[in-house]
CSV table of N, CA and C in Angstrom, one decimal:
chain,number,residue,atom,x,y,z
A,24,UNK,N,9.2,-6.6,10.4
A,24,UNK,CA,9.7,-5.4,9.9
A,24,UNK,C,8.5,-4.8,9.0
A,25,UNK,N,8.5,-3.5,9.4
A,25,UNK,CA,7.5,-3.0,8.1
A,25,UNK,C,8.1,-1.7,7.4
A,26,UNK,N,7.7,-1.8,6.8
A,26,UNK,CA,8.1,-0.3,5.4
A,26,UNK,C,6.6,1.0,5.7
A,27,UNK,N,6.9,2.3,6.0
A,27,UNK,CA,6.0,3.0,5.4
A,27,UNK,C,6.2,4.1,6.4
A,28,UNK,N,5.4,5.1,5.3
A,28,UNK,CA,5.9,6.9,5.7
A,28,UNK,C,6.1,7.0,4.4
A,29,UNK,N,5.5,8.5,4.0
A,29,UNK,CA,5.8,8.9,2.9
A,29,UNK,C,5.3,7.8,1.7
A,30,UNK,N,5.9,7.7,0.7
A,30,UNK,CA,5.2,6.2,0.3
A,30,UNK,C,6.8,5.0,-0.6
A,31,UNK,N,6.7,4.3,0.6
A,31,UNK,CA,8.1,3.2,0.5
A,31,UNK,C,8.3,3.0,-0.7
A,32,UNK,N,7.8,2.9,-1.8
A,32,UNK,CA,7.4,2.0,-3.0
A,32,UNK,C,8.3,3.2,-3.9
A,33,UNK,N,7.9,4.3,-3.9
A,33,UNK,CA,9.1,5.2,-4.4
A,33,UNK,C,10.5,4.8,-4.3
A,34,UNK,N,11.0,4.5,-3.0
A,34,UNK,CA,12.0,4.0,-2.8
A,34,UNK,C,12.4,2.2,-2.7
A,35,UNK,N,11.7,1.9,-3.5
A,35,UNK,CA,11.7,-0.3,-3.5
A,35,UNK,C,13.0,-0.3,-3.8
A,36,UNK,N,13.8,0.3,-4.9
A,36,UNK,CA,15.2,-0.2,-5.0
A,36,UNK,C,15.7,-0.9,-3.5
A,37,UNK,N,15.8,0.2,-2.7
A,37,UNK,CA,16.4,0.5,-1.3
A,37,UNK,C,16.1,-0.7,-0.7
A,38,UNK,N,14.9,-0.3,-0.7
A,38,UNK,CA,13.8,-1.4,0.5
A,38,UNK,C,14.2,-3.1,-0.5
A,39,UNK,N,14.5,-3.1,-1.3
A,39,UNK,CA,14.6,-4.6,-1.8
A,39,UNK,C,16.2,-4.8,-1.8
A,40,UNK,N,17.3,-4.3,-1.8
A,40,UNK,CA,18.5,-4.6,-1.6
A,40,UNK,C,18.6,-4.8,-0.2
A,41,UNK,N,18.0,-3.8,0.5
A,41,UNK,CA,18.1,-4.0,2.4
A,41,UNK,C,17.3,-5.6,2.8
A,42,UNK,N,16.2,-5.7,2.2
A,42,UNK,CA,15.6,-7.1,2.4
A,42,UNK,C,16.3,-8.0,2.3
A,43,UNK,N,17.2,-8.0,0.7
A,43,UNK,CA,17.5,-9.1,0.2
A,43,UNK,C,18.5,-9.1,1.0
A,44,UNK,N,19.4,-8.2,2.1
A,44,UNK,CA,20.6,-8.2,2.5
A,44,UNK,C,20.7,-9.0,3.9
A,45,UNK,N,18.8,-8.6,4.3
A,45,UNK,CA,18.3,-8.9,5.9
A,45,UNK,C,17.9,-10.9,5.3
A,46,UNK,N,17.6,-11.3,4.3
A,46,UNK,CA,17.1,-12.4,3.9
A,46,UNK,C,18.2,-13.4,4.1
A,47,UNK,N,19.3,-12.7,3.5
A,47,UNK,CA,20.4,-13.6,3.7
A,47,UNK,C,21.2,-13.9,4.8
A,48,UNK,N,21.3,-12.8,5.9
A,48,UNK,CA,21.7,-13.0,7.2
A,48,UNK,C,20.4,-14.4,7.8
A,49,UNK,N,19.5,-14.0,7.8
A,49,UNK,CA,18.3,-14.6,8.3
A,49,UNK,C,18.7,-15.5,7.9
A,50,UNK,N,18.5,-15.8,6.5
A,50,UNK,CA,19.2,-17.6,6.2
A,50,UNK,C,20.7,-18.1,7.0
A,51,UNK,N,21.3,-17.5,7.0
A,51,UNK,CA,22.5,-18.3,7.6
A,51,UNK,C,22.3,-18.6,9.3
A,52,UNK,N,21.6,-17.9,9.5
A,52,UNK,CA,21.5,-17.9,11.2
A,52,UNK,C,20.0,-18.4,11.3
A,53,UNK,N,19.8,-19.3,10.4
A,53,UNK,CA,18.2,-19.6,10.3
A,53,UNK,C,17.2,-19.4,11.5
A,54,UNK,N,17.0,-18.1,11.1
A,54,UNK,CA,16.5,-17.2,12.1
A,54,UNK,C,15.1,-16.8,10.6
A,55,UNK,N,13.7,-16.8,11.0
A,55,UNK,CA,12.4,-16.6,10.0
A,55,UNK,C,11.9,-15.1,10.4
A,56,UNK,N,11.8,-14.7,9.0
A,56,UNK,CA,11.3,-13.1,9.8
A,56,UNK,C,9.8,-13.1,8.7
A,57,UNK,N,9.4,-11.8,8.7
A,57,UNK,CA,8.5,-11.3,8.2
A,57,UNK,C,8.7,-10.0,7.8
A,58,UNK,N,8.2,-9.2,6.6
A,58,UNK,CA,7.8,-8.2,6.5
A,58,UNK,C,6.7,-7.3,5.8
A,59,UNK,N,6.4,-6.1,6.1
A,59,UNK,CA,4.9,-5.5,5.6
A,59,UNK,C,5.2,-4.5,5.1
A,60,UNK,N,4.3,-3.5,4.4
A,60,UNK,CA,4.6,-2.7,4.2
A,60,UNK,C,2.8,-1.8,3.4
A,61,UNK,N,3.1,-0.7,4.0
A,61,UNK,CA,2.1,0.5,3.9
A,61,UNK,C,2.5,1.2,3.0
A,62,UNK,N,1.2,1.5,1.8
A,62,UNK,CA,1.0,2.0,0.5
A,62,UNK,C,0.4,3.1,0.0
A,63,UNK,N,0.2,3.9,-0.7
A,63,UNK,CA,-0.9,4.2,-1.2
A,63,UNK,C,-1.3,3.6,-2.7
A,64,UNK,N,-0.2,2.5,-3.1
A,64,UNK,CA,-1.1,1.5,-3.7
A,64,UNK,C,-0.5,2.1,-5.5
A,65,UNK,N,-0.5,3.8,-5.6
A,65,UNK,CA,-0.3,4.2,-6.5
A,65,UNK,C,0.8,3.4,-7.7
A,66,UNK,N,1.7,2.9,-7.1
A,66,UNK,CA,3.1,2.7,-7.6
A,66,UNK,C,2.3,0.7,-7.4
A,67,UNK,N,2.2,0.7,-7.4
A,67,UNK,CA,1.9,-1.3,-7.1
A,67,UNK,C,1.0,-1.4,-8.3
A,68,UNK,N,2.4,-2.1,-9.1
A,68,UNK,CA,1.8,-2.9,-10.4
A,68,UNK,C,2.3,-4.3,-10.2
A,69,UNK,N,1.6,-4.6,-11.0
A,69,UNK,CA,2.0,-6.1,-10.9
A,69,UNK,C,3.6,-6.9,-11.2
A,70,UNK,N,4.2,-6.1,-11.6
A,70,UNK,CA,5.9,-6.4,-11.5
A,70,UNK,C,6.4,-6.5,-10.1
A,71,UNK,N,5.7,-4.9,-9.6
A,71,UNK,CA,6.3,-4.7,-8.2
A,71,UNK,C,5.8,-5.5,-7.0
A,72,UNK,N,4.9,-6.2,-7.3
A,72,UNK,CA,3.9,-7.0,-6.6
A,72,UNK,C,4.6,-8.2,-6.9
A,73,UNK,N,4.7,-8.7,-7.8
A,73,UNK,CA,5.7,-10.2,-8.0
A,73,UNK,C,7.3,-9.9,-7.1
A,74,UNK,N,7.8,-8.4,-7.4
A,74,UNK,CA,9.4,-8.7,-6.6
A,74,UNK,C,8.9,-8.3,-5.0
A,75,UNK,N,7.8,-7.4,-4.7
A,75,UNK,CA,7.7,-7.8,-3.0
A,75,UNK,C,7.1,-9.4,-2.8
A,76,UNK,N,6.6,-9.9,-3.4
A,76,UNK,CA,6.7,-11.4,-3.1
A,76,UNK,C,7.8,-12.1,-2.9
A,77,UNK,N,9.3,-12.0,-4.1
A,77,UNK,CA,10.6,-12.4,-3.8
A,77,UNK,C,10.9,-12.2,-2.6
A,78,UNK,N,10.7,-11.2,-2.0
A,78,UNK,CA,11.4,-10.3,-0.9
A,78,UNK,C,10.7,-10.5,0.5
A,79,UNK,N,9.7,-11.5,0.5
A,79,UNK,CA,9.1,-11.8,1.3
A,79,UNK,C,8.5,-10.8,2.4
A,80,UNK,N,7.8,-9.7,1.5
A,80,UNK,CA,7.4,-9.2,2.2
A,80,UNK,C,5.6,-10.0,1.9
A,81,UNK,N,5.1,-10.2,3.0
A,81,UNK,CA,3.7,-11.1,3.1
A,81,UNK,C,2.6,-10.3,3.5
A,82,UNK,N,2.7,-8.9,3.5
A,82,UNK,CA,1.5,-8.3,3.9
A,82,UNK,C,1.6,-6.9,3.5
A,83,UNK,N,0.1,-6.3,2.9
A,83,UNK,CA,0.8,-4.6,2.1
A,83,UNK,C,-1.0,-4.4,2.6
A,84,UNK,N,-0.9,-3.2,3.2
A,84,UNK,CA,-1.7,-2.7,3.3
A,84,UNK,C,-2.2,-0.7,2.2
A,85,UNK,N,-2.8,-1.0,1.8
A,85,UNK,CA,-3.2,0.2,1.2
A,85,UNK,C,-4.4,0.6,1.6
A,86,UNK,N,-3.9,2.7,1.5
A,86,UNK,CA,-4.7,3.3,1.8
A,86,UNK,C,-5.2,4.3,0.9
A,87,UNK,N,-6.8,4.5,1.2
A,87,UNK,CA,-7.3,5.1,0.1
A,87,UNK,C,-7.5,6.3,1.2
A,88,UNK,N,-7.6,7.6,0.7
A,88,UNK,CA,-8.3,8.7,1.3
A,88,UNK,C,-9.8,9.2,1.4
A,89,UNK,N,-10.9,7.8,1.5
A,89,UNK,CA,-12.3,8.1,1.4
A,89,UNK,C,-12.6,7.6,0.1
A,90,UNK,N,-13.7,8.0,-0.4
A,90,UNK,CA,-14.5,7.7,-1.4
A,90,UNK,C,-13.9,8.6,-2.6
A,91,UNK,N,-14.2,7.7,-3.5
A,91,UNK,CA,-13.5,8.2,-4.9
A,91,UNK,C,-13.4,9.6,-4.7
A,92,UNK,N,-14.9,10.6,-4.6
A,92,UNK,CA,-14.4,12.0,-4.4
A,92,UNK,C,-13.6,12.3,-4.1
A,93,UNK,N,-13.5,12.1,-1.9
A,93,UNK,CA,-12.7,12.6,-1.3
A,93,UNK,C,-11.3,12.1,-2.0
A,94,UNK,N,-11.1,11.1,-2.0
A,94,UNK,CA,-9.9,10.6,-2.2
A,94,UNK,C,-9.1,11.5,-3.5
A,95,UNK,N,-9.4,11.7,-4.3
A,95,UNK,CA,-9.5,12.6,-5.3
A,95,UNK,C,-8.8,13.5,-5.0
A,96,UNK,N,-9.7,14.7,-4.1
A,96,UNK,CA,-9.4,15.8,-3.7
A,96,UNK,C,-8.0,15.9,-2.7
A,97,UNK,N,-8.2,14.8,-2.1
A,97,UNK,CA,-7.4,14.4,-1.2
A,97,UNK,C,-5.6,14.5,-1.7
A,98,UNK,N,-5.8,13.5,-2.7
A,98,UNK,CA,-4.1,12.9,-3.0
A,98,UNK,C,-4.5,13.0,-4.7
A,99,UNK,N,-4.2,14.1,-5.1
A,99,UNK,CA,-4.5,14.2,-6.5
A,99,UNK,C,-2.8,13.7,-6.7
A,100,UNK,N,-2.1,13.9,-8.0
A,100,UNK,CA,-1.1,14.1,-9.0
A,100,UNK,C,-0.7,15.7,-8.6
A,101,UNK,N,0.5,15.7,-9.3
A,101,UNK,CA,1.1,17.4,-9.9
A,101,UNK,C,0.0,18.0,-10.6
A,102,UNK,N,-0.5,17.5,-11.5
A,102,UNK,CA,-1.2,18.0,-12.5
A,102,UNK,C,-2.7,18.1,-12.5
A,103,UNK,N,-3.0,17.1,-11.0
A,103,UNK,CA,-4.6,17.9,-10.5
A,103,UNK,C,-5.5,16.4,-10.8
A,104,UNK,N,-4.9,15.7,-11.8
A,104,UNK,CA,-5.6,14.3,-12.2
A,104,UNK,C,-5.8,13.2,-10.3
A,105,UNK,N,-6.7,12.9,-10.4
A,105,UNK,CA,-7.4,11.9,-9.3
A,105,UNK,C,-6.3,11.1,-9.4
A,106,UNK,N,-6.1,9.7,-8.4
A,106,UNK,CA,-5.6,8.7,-8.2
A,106,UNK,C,-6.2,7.3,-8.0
A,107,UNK,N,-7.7,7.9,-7.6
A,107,UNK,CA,-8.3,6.6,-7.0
A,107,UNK,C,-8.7,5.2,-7.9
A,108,UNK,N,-8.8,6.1,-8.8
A,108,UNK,CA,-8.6,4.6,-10.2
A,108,UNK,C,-7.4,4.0,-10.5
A,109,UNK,N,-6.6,4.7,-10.8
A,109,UNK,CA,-5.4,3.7,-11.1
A,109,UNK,C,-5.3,3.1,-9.6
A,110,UNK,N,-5.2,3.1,-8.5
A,110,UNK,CA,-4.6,2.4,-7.5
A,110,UNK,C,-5.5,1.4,-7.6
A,111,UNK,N,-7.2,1.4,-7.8
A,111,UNK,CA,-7.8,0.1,-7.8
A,111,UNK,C,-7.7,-0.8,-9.3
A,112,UNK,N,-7.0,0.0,-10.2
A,112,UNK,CA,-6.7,-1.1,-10.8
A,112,UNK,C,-5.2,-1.8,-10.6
A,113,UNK,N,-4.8,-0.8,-10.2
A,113,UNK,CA,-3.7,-1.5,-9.4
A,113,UNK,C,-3.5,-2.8,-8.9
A,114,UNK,N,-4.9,-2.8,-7.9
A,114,UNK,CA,-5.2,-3.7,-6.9
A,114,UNK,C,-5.3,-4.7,-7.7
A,115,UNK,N,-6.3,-4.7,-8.7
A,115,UNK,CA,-6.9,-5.6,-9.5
A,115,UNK,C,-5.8,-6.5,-10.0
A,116,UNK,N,-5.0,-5.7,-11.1
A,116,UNK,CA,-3.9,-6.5,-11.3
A,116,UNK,C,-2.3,-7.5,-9.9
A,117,UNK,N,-2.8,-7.0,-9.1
A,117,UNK,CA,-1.5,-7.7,-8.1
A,117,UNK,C,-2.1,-8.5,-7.5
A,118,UNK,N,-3.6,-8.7,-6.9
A,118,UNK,CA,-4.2,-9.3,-5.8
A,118,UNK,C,-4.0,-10.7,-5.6
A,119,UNK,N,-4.1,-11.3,-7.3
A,119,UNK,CA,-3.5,-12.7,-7.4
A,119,UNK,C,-2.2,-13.2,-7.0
A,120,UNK,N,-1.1,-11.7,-6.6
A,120,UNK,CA,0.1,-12.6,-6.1
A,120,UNK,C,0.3,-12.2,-4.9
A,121,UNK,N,-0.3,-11.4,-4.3
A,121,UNK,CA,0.1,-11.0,-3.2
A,121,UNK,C,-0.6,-11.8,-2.2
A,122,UNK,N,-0.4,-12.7,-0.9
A,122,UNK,CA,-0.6,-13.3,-0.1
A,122,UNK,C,-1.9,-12.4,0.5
A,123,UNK,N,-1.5,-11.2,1.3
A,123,UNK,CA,-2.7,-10.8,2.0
A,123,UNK,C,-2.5,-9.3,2.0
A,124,UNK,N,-4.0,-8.8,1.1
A,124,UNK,CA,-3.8,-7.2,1.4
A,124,UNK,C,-4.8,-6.8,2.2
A,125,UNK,N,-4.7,-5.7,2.7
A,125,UNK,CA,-5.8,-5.0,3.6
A,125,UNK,C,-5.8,-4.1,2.7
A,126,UNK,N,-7.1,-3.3,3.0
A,126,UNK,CA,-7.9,-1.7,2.5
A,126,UNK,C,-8.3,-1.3,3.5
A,127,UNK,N,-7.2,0.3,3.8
A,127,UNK,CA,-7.4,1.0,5.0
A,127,UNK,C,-7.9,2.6,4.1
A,128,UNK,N,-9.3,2.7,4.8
A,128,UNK,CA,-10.1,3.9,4.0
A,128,UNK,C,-9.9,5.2,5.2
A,129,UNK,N,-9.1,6.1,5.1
A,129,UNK,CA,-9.2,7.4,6.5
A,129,UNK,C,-10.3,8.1,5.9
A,130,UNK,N,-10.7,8.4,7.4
A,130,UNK,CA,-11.7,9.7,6.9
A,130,UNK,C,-11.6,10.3,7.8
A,131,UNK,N,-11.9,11.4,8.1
A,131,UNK,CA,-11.9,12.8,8.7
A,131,UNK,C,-13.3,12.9,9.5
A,132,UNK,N,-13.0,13.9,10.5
A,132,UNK,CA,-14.2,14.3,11.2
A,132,UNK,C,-15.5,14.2,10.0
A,133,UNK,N,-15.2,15.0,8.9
A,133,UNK,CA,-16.1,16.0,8.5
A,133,UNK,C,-16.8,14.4,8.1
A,134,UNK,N,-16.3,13.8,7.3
A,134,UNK,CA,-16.9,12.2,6.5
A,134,UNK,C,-17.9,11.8,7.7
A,135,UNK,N,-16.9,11.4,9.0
A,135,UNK,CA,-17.4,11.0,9.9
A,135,UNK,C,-18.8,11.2,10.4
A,136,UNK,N,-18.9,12.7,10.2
A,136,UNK,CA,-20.3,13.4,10.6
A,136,UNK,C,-21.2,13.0,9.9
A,137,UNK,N,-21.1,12.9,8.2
A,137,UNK,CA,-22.0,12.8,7.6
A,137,UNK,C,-22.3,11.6,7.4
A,138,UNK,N,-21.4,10.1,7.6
A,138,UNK,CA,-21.8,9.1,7.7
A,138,UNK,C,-22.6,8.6,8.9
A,139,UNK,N,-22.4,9.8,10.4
A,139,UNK,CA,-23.3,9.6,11.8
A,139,UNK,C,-24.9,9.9,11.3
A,140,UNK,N,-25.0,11.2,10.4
A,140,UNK,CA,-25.8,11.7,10.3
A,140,UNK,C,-26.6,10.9,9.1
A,141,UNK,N,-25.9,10.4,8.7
A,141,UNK,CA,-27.2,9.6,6.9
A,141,UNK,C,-27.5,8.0,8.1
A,142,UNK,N,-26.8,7.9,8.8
A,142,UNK,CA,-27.0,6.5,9.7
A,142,UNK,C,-28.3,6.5,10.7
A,143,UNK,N,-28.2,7.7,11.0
A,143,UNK,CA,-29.3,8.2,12.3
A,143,UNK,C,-30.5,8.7,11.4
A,144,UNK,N,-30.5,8.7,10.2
A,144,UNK,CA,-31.9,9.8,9.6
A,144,UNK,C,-32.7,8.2,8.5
């Protein structure tokens, strides 16, 4: 099972009562599952990082929008403030409990280009 669109962690209430609902069927019918879930990391402090652990979710992948800049420009706040710091301290604080994270960096044509072009020169 995985969680993600939009960003799941807004809604963890949900996603952790549905888990805990899917955990306990799975236990009686001792049937083993798994589940993951895609981030932008924003919302992942280390509280929330200890209860997707309960919840057996075993894998969270977060995504940054490019390089601090981009990423910036990309996924600001309401109020225009960047994100890409708090999510890596985010990181910093949960990494110890979370089993296995990935960092998935998007970029765009335009990144693309410039990283063909500083590679080739």
């Amino acid at each position: 099972m995985s969680w993600y669109g939009g960003e799941p962690l807004l809604a963890f209430d949900i996603i952790k009562r549905m888990l805990e609902a899917i955990m306990k069927m799975c236990k009686e019918k001792d049937i083993k599952y798994n589940s993951s879930i895609v981030t932008n990391g924003y919302n992942l402090n280390r509280d929330i990082a200890i209860k997707l652990k309960k919840i057996n979710i075993n894998s969270i992948q977060i995504t940054l929008g490019g390089n601090e800049e981009m990423h910036n420009k990309r996924r600001p706040l309401k109020n225009g403030q960047g994100t890409f710091h708090k999510i890596l301290d985010n990181l910093s604080k949960s990494v110890d409990v979370l089993p296995n994270i990935s960092l998935r960096i998007n970029i765009d044509k335009k990144i693309l280009m410039k990283l063909i072009l500083s590679y080739r020169s």
